[in-house]
Coordinates of C-alpha atoms (C1' of nucleotides) in Angstrom, one line a residue:
Chain B
M1 CA 45.5 -17.5 -25.4
K2 CA 47.6 -18.3 -28.4
S3 CA 46.5 -21.2 -30.5
Q4 CA 49.7 -23.2 -30.0
D5 CA 49.6 -22.8 -26.2
R6 CA 46.0 -23.8 -26.2
R7 CA 46.8 -26.8 -28.3
E8 CA 49.5 -28.0 -25.8
S9 CA 47.2 -27.5 -22.8
I10 CA 44.5 -29.5 -24.5
L11 CA 46.9 -32.2 -25.3
E12 CA 48.0 -32.4 -21.7
A13 CA 44.4 -32.5 -20.5
A14 CA 43.5 -35.1 -23.0
T15 CA 46.5 -37.3 -22.0
G16 CA 45.1 -37.4 -18.4
V17 CA 41.5 -38.1 -19.5
F18 CA 42.4 -40.8 -22.0
G19 CA 44.7 -42.3 -19.5
D20 CA 41.9 -42.6 -17.0
Y21 CA 39.1 -43.7 -19.3
G22 CA 40.7 -45.0 -22.4
Y23 CA 40.0 -43.9 -26.0
V24 CA 36.4 -45.1 -26.2
G25 CA 35.6 -44.3 -22.6
A26 CA 36.8 -40.7 -22.6
T27 CA 34.6 -38.0 -24.0
T28 CA 35.6 -34.9 -25.8
D29 CA 33.6 -33.0 -23.3
Q30 CA 35.7 -34.4 -20.4
V31 CA 38.8 -33.3 -22.2
A32 CA 37.3 -29.9 -22.9
R33 CA 36.4 -29.4 -19.2
A34 CA 39.8 -30.6 -18.0
A35 CA 41.4 -28.0 -20.4
G36 CA 39.0 -25.3 -19.5
V37 CA 37.5 -24.8 -22.9
S38 CA 34.3 -25.8 -24.7
Q39 CA 33.7 -29.2 -26.3
P40 CA 33.3 -27.9 -29.8
Y41 CA 36.6 -26.1 -29.6
V42 CA 38.4 -29.4 -28.9
V43 CA 36.8 -31.1 -31.8
R44 CA 37.5 -28.3 -34.2
M45 CA 41.1 -27.8 -33.2
F46 CA 42.0 -31.5 -33.7
G47 CA 39.4 -32.4 -36.4
S48 CA 38.1 -35.4 -34.5
K49 CA 38.4 -37.4 -31.3
E50 CA 40.5 -40.0 -33.2
K51 CA 43.0 -37.4 -34.4
L52 CA 43.2 -35.9 -31.0
F53 CA 44.1 -39.3 -29.6
L54 CA 46.7 -39.9 -32.3
E55 CA 48.3 -36.6 -31.3
V56 CA 48.3 -37.6 -27.7
L57 CA 50.1 -40.8 -28.6
R58 CA 52.6 -39.0 -30.7
R59 CA 53.4 -36.5 -28.0
A60 CA 53.7 -39.2 -25.4
L61 CA 56.1 -41.2 -27.5
D62 CA 58.1 -38.1 -28.3
L63 CA 58.5 -37.3 -24.6
L64 CA 59.4 -40.9 -23.8
L65 CA 62.1 -41.1 -26.5
A66 CA 63.4 -37.7 -25.6
A67 CA 63.8 -38.8 -22.0
F68 CA 65.6 -42.0 -23.1
R69 CA 67.9 -40.1 -25.4
Q70 CA 68.8 -37.8 -22.6
V71 CA 69.8 -40.8 -20.5
L72 CA 71.9 -42.0 -23.4
V73 CA 73.7 -38.7 -23.3
D74 CA 74.2 -38.5 -19.5
Y75 CA 75.2 -42.0 -18.6
A76 CA 77.6 -44.9 -19.4
R77 CA 76.6 -48.0 -21.2
D78 CA 76.6 -50.3 -18.1
E79 CA 74.3 -47.9 -16.3
L80 CA 71.7 -47.7 -19.0
P81 CA 69.2 -50.4 -18.0
R82 CA 68.8 -48.9 -14.5
R83 CA 68.8 -45.3 -15.8
F84 CA 66.2 -46.1 -18.5
G85 CA 64.1 -47.7 -15.8
R86 CA 64.3 -44.6 -13.7
A87 CA 63.5 -42.3 -16.6
Y88 CA 60.5 -44.5 -17.5
V89 CA 59.0 -44.3 -14.0
D90 CA 59.7 -40.6 -13.9
L91 CA 57.2 -40.3 -16.8
L92 CA 54.5 -41.1 -14.3
N93 CA 54.8 -37.4 -13.4
D94 CA 53.3 -36.6 -16.8
R95 CA 49.8 -37.6 -15.8
G96 CA 48.2 -40.2 -18.0
L97 CA 51.2 -40.5 -20.4
L98 CA 52.1 -44.1 -19.8
L99 CA 48.5 -45.0 -19.4
S100 CA 47.4 -43.5 -22.7
L101 CA 50.1 -45.5 -24.4
M102 CA 49.0 -48.6 -22.7
H103 CA 45.4 -48.0 -23.8
S104 CA 46.7 -47.9 -27.3
Y105 CA 48.4 -51.2 -26.8
V106 CA 45.1 -52.9 -26.4
M107 CA 43.6 -51.4 -29.5
G108 CA 45.3 -53.6 -32.1
S109 CA 41.9 -54.3 -33.7
D110 CA 41.3 -50.7 -34.6
P111 CA 42.6 -50.1 -38.1
V112 CA 43.9 -46.6 -37.5
I113 CA 44.9 -46.5 -33.8
G114 CA 46.1 -50.1 -33.9
R115 CA 48.5 -49.3 -36.6
A116 CA 49.8 -46.2 -34.8
A117 CA 50.2 -48.3 -31.6
R118 CA 52.3 -50.9 -33.3
E119 CA 54.5 -48.4 -35.1
G120 CA 55.0 -46.5 -31.8
F121 CA 56.0 -49.6 -29.9
L122 CA 58.4 -50.6 -32.7
E123 CA 59.9 -47.1 -32.5
V124 CA 60.8 -47.8 -28.9
Y125 CA 62.1 -51.2 -29.7
E126 CA 64.2 -49.9 -32.5
F127 CA 65.7 -47.2 -30.2
L128 CA 66.7 -49.7 -27.6
R129 CA 68.1 -52.2 -30.1
K130 CA 70.0 -49.8 -32.3
E131 CA 70.6 -46.4 -30.6
A132 CA 71.0 -47.9 -27.1
G133 CA 72.8 -51.0 -28.4
F134 CA 70.8 -53.5 -26.3
G135 CA 70.6 -57.1 -27.3
A136 CA 67.3 -58.7 -28.2
E137 CA 66.9 -60.5 -24.9
E138 CA 68.0 -57.5 -22.9
V139 CA 65.4 -55.4 -24.7
R140 CA 62.8 -58.1 -23.9
Q141 CA 63.5 -58.0 -20.3
F142 CA 63.4 -54.3 -20.2
L143 CA 60.1 -54.0 -22.1
A144 CA 58.6 -56.8 -20.0
G145 CA 59.4 -54.9 -16.8
G146 CA 57.9 -51.8 -18.3
M147 CA 54.7 -53.6 -19.3
L148 CA 54.4 -54.9 -15.7
I149 CA 54.8 -51.4 -14.4
N150 CA 52.2 -50.2 -16.8
T151 CA 49.9 -52.9 -15.5
M152 CA 50.4 -51.9 -11.9
V153 CA 49.6 -48.3 -12.8
G154 CA 46.6 -49.2 -15.0
V155 CA 45.0 -51.5 -12.4
R156 CA 45.8 -48.9 -9.6
M157 CA 47.5 -51.6 -7.5
S158 CA 48.7 -48.8 -5.3
D159 CA 45.2 -48.4 -4.0
D160 CA 45.8 -51.7 -2.1
F161 CA 49.3 -50.9 -1.0
E162 CA 48.3 -50.0 2.6
T163 CA 45.8 -52.7 3.2
N164 CA 47.1 -55.8 1.3
P165 CA 50.5 -57.2 2.1
L166 CA 50.5 -59.1 -1.2
A167 CA 49.9 -55.9 -3.2
R168 CA 52.7 -54.3 -1.2
E169 CA 55.1 -57.0 -2.0
L170 CA 54.2 -57.0 -5.6
L171 CA 54.6 -53.3 -6.0
T172 CA 57.8 -53.3 -4.1
T173 CA 59.2 -55.9 -6.4
A174 CA 57.9 -54.5 -9.6
L175 CA 59.0 -51.0 -9.0
P176 CA 62.4 -51.3 -7.5
E177 CA 62.9 -47.6 -6.9
K178 CA 60.6 -44.6 -7.2
L179 CA 57.8 -46.5 -5.7
D180 CA 56.9 -43.5 -3.6
L181 CA 56.3 -41.6 -6.8
L182 CA 53.5 -44.0 -7.8
L183 CA 52.0 -44.0 -4.3
H184 CA 52.0 -40.2 -4.1
L185 CA 50.4 -39.8 -7.4
G186 CA 47.5 -41.9 -6.4
K187 CA 46.8 -39.5 -3.6
T188 CA 47.6 -36.3 -5.3
Q189 CA 46.0 -36.8 -8.7
K190 CA 42.3 -37.4 -8.8
P191 CA 40.7 -38.5 -12.0
E192 CA 38.2 -36.1 -13.4
S193 CA 34.7 -37.2 -12.4
R194 CA 32.4 -38.1 -15.2
Chain T
M1 CA 18.8 -74.7 -25.5
K2 CA 19.1 -75.0 -21.8
S3 CA 19.7 -71.8 -19.9
Q4 CA 23.1 -72.9 -18.5
D5 CA 24.4 -73.9 -22.0
R6 CA 23.2 -70.6 -23.4
R7 CA 24.9 -68.8 -20.6
E8 CA 28.3 -70.5 -21.3
S9 CA 28.0 -69.8 -25.1
I10 CA 27.2 -66.2 -24.4
L11 CA 30.2 -65.9 -22.1
E12 CA 32.4 -67.4 -24.7
A13 CA 31.1 -65.0 -27.3
A14 CA 31.4 -62.0 -24.9
T15 CA 35.0 -63.0 -24.1
G16 CA 35.9 -62.7 -27.8
V17 CA 34.0 -59.4 -28.3
F18 CA 35.3 -57.7 -25.1
G19 CA 38.8 -58.9 -26.1
D20 CA 38.6 -57.2 -29.4
Y21 CA 36.9 -54.0 -28.5
G22 CA 37.3 -53.6 -24.7
Y23 CA 34.6 -53.1 -22.1
V24 CA 33.4 -49.7 -23.3
G25 CA 34.0 -50.3 -27.0
A26 CA 32.1 -53.6 -27.1
T27 CA 28.3 -53.5 -27.4
T28 CA 25.8 -55.9 -26.0
D29 CA 24.4 -56.2 -29.5
Q30 CA 27.8 -57.4 -30.8
V31 CA 27.9 -60.0 -28.1
A32 CA 24.4 -61.1 -28.8
R33 CA 25.1 -61.5 -32.5
A34 CA 28.3 -63.4 -31.9
A35 CA 26.3 -65.7 -29.6
G36 CA 23.4 -66.0 -32.0
V37 CA 20.8 -64.5 -29.7
S38 CA 19.0 -61.2 -29.3
Q39 CA 20.4 -58.2 -27.5
P40 CA 17.7 -58.0 -24.8
Y41 CA 18.3 -61.6 -24.0
V42 CA 22.0 -61.0 -23.2
V43 CA 21.1 -58.0 -21.0
R44 CA 18.4 -59.9 -19.2
M45 CA 20.4 -63.0 -18.6
F46 CA 23.3 -61.1 -16.9
G47 CA 21.5 -58.1 -15.6
S48 CA 23.7 -55.5 -17.2
K49 CA 26.7 -55.1 -19.4
E50 CA 28.9 -54.5 -16.4
K51 CA 27.8 -57.8 -14.7
L52 CA 28.4 -59.6 -17.9
F53 CA 31.9 -58.3 -18.1
L54 CA 32.5 -59.3 -14.5
E55 CA 31.4 -62.8 -15.3
V56 CA 33.7 -62.9 -18.3
L57 CA 36.6 -61.9 -16.1
R58 CA 35.7 -64.4 -13.4
R59 CA 35.5 -67.2 -16.0
A60 CA 38.8 -66.2 -17.6
L61 CA 40.6 -66.2 -14.3
D62 CA 39.2 -69.5 -13.3
L63 CA 40.4 -71.0 -16.6
L64 CA 43.8 -69.5 -16.1
L65 CA 44.2 -70.8 -12.6
A66 CA 42.8 -74.2 -13.6
A67 CA 45.4 -74.4 -16.3
F68 CA 48.2 -73.4 -13.9
R69 CA 47.0 -75.9 -11.2
Q70 CA 47.1 -78.6 -13.8
V71 CA 50.7 -77.8 -14.5
L72 CA 51.4 -78.0 -10.8
V73 CA 50.1 -81.5 -10.8
D74 CA 51.9 -82.6 -14.0
Y75 CA 55.4 -81.3 -13.6
A76 CA 58.3 -81.0 -11.3
R77 CA 59.3 -77.8 -9.5
D78 CA 62.3 -76.9 -11.7
E79 CA 60.2 -77.2 -14.9
L80 CA 57.4 -74.9 -13.6
P81 CA 58.5 -71.6 -15.1
R82 CA 58.7 -72.9 -18.6
R83 CA 55.5 -75.0 -18.2
F84 CA 53.5 -72.1 -16.8
G85 CA 54.7 -70.1 -19.8
R86 CA 53.5 -72.7 -22.2
A87 CA 50.2 -73.0 -20.4
Y88 CA 49.7 -69.3 -20.5
V89 CA 50.3 -69.0 -24.2
D90 CA 48.0 -71.9 -24.8
L91 CA 45.2 -69.8 -23.3
L92 CA 45.4 -67.9 -26.6
N93 CA 43.3 -70.7 -28.0
D94 CA 40.5 -69.4 -25.8
R95 CA 39.7 -66.4 -28.0
G96 CA 39.8 -63.1 -26.2
L97 CA 40.5 -64.6 -22.8
L98 CA 43.9 -63.0 -22.2
L99 CA 42.8 -59.8 -23.9
S100 CA 39.7 -59.4 -21.8
L101 CA 41.8 -59.7 -18.8
M102 CA 44.2 -57.1 -20.2
H103 CA 41.4 -54.8 -20.8
S104 CA 40.5 -55.0 -17.2
Y105 CA 44.1 -54.2 -16.2
V106 CA 43.7 -50.8 -17.7
M107 CA 40.4 -50.0 -15.9
G108 CA 41.7 -49.3 -12.4
S109 CA 39.8 -46.0 -12.4
D110 CA 36.5 -47.8 -12.6
P111 CA 35.2 -48.4 -9.1
V112 CA 33.6 -51.8 -9.8
I113 CA 35.7 -53.3 -12.6
G114 CA 38.9 -51.8 -11.3
R115 CA 38.4 -53.5 -8.0
A116 CA 37.7 -56.8 -9.6
A117 CA 40.8 -56.4 -11.8
R118 CA 43.1 -55.8 -8.9
E119 CA 41.6 -58.7 -6.9
G120 CA 42.0 -61.0 -9.9
F121 CA 45.6 -60.0 -10.5
L122 CA 46.4 -60.6 -6.9
E123 CA 44.8 -64.0 -7.0
V124 CA 47.3 -65.0 -9.7
Y125 CA 50.1 -63.4 -7.7
E126 CA 49.1 -65.3 -4.6
F127 CA 48.9 -68.6 -6.5
L128 CA 52.4 -68.2 -7.9
R129 CA 53.8 -67.1 -4.6
K130 CA 52.2 -69.6 -2.3
E131 CA 50.8 -72.6 -4.2
A132 CA 53.6 -72.7 -6.8
G133 CA 56.2 -71.6 -4.3
F134 CA 57.9 -69.0 -6.4
G135 CA 60.0 -66.2 -4.9
A136 CA 59.0 -62.6 -5.3
E137 CA 61.5 -61.8 -7.9
E138 CA 60.8 -65.0 -9.8
V139 CA 57.1 -64.1 -9.9
R140 CA 58.0 -60.6 -11.1
Q141 CA 59.9 -61.9 -14.0
F142 CA 57.2 -64.3 -14.9
L143 CA 54.4 -61.8 -14.7
A144 CA 56.5 -59.2 -16.6
G145 CA 57.0 -61.7 -19.4
G146 CA 53.2 -62.4 -19.4
M147 CA 52.4 -58.7 -19.6
L148 CA 54.7 -58.3 -22.6
I149 CA 53.0 -61.2 -24.3
N150 CA 49.6 -59.6 -23.6
T151 CA 50.9 -56.4 -25.1
M152 CA 52.1 -58.2 -28.3
V153 CA 48.7 -59.8 -28.6
G154 CA 46.8 -56.6 -27.8
V155 CA 48.6 -54.5 -30.3
R156 CA 48.5 -57.3 -32.9
M157 CA 52.2 -57.2 -33.5
S158 CA 51.8 -60.4 -35.4
D159 CA 50.2 -58.4 -38.2
D160 CA 53.7 -57.0 -38.9
F161 CA 55.5 -60.3 -38.5
E162 CA 55.9 -60.9 -42.2
T163 CA 56.8 -57.4 -43.3
N164 CA 58.8 -55.9 -40.5
P165 CA 62.0 -57.6 -39.4
L166 CA 62.0 -55.7 -36.1
A167 CA 58.5 -57.0 -35.3
R168 CA 59.6 -60.5 -36.2
E169 CA 62.6 -60.3 -33.9
L170 CA 60.5 -58.8 -31.1
L171 CA 57.9 -61.5 -31.3
T172 CA 60.4 -64.3 -31.6
T173 CA 62.1 -63.0 -28.4
A174 CA 58.9 -62.3 -26.5
L175 CA 57.2 -65.6 -27.3
P176 CA 60.0 -68.2 -27.0
E177 CA 57.9 -71.0 -28.1
K178 CA 54.4 -71.4 -29.5
L179 CA 54.9 -68.3 -31.6
D180 CA 53.1 -70.2 -34.4
L181 CA 50.0 -70.3 -32.3
L182 CA 49.8 -66.6 -32.1
L183 CA 50.5 -66.2 -35.8
H184 CA 47.9 -68.7 -36.8
L185 CA 45.3 -67.2 -34.6
G186 CA 45.7 -63.8 -36.4
K187 CA 44.8 -65.4 -39.7
T188 CA 42.2 -67.8 -38.5
Q189 CA 40.2 -65.6 -36.1
K190 CA 38.7 -62.5 -37.5
P191 CA 37.1 -60.0 -35.2
E192 CA 33.4 -59.5 -35.6
S193 CA 32.8 -56.4 -37.7
R194 CA 30.9 -53.6 -36.0
Chain G
dC1 C1' -5.5 -81.2 -23.8
dC2 C1' -4.3 -77.4 -21.9
dA3 C1' -2.1 -74.5 -18.6
dT4 C1' 2.2 -73.0 -17.3
dG5 C1' 6.7 -71.7 -17.2
dA6 C1' 11.1 -71.5 -19.5
dG7 C1' 13.4 -69.7 -23.3
dG8 C1' 13.3 -66.5 -26.1
dT9 C1' 12.2 -61.9 -29.6
dA10 C1' 10.5 -57.2 -31.7
dA11 C1' 9.8 -52.6 -30.7
dT12 C1' 10.8 -48.8 -28.2
dT13 C1' 13.0 -45.5 -25.2
dG14 C1' 16.0 -42.2 -22.9
dA15 C1' 20.4 -40.7 -22.2
dA16 C1' 25.0 -39.9 -23.9
dT17 C1' 28.0 -38.1 -27.2
dG18 C1' 30.8 -36.6 -31.5
dA19 C1' 30.2 -33.4 -34.7
dT20 C1' 28.2 -29.2 -37.0
dT21 C1' 26.4 -24.6 -37.5
dA22 C1' 25.9 -20.2 -36.5
dC23 C1' 27.1 -16.9 -33.5
dT24 C1' 30.2 -13.6 -30.2
dT25 C1' 34.1 -11.1 -28.6
dA26 C1' 38.7 -9.0 -28.1
dG27 C1' 42.5 -6.6 -29.9
dG28 C1' 45.6 -4.9 -33.2
dA29 C1' 46.7 -2.6 -38.0
dG30 C1' 45.5 1.1 -41.0
Chain Y
dC1 C1' 37.5 4.9 -35.0
dT2 C1' 36.6 0.6 -37.5
dC3 C1' 37.3 -3.4 -39.8
dC4 C1' 39.1 -7.9 -39.7
dT5 C1' 40.9 -11.9 -38.0
dA6 C1' 41.9 -15.2 -34.4
dA7 C1' 39.9 -17.3 -30.4
dG8 C1' 36.2 -19.0 -28.6
dT9 C1' 31.1 -20.4 -27.3
dA10 C1' 25.9 -21.8 -27.2
dA11 C1' 22.6 -24.4 -29.3
dT12 C1' 21.4 -28.3 -31.8
dC13 C1' 21.6 -32.5 -34.5
dA14 C1' 22.1 -37.4 -35.7
dT15 C1' 23.6 -41.7 -33.8
dT16 C1' 24.4 -45.2 -30.9
dC17 C1' 23.4 -48.1 -27.3
dA18 C1' 22.0 -50.2 -22.8
dA19 C1' 18.0 -51.2 -20.9
dT20 C1' 12.8 -51.9 -20.6
dT21 C1' 8.4 -53.5 -21.9
dA22 C1' 5.4 -56.3 -23.9
dC23 C1' 4.9 -59.9 -26.3
dC24 C1' 5.5 -65.0 -28.6
dT25 C1' 6.1 -70.1 -28.7
dC26 C1' 7.1 -74.5 -27.5
dA27 C1' 7.5 -78.6 -24.3
dT28 C1' 5.8 -81.2 -20.7
dG29 C1' 3.4 -83.0 -16.7
dG30 C1' -1.3 -83.0 -14.3

DNA sequence: CCATGAGGTAATTGAATGATTACTTAGGAG
DNA sequence: CTCCTAAGTAATCATTCAATTACCTCATGG
């Protein structure tokens, strides 16, 4: 396989693994197995686990912003909030993408990854504020809703959807549409076992 | 020192360390040093790192709910949203408390901690819905705002407050009041070095 | 006054894991 | 052919870290 294709397939695999176990919890060996290559190959291709994670974050952010920019092209101003929301939830199809980002949001203490996480978050903020033309309070509400969705995904609240009426109500309220997407993912996508 | 006092002081130290480095990233040795005891003592007192983290989460949640219940006692219904918000931000004074909780929110894949995290989150939801009498959408908005605040804290957005106007605007919007509290903490409280 | 138990610690271990080194193999270009 | 490079692996190393074991040392009440 060509190096560039291999690179992309490792990045995809790494996104899933980092999403499930976090930066520290994930091992380069798990990533390698998920990508179907050997552990040394992963480390050599990206230099280090840290650099691999930074590339995962960069890729995730690029995909997120690309999806949002497409919304900007396709829809009118008054539809944007709802359409951005839909586009955001659709990113759940990219396994681990939102979760990898969320893992970075809790690593502010790390000098390298913390900086990247802040810059990445601010890129999104800047996009919404300037390119999308949202007001500050409008952006706040949008981001807040996104962070709640992240939390529902991160905590796997969908595991309790069937059995716990409160979980069901919470999920239904937090994910206005596309809830089925989240529920289906839980059943379809199993995390790699350690 | 009495065993129970030691227990509490270790729990406080552990809350700070887990908040900074996460469950996997934190070491029992860091906790021990922060608490001024030896590493084996920490492990023996709590049985395992996992059980220690579960106790940290339990304590954090108890303090959170206690603060909210006090608000319920002290203020009228129409003031509750703002007062809960204030009480929530005040929990930042308890170093690592909100961050430890947030770290648990990203561990849904872990069979033990993930379950505890879901249950804990649902406890808060149930409180707001039933004891506080909030409607589902009202709770959603409140929790969403809380998750955004968590994110700002986790990513240490306050580090960029002085230098980045966007970060300043974002923080000012996300933390309507008590922003000074967050900013001060960043300067006062340094994370334990590894 | 000394035994005993609570409150600790130093030393060690075994497993996990990121990184390194030294190989192997396939498939074009000459 | 055959040489050379890109794509990849097996084996191993050096650390880190949770957990265990085997101690130590005071109070205090009989």
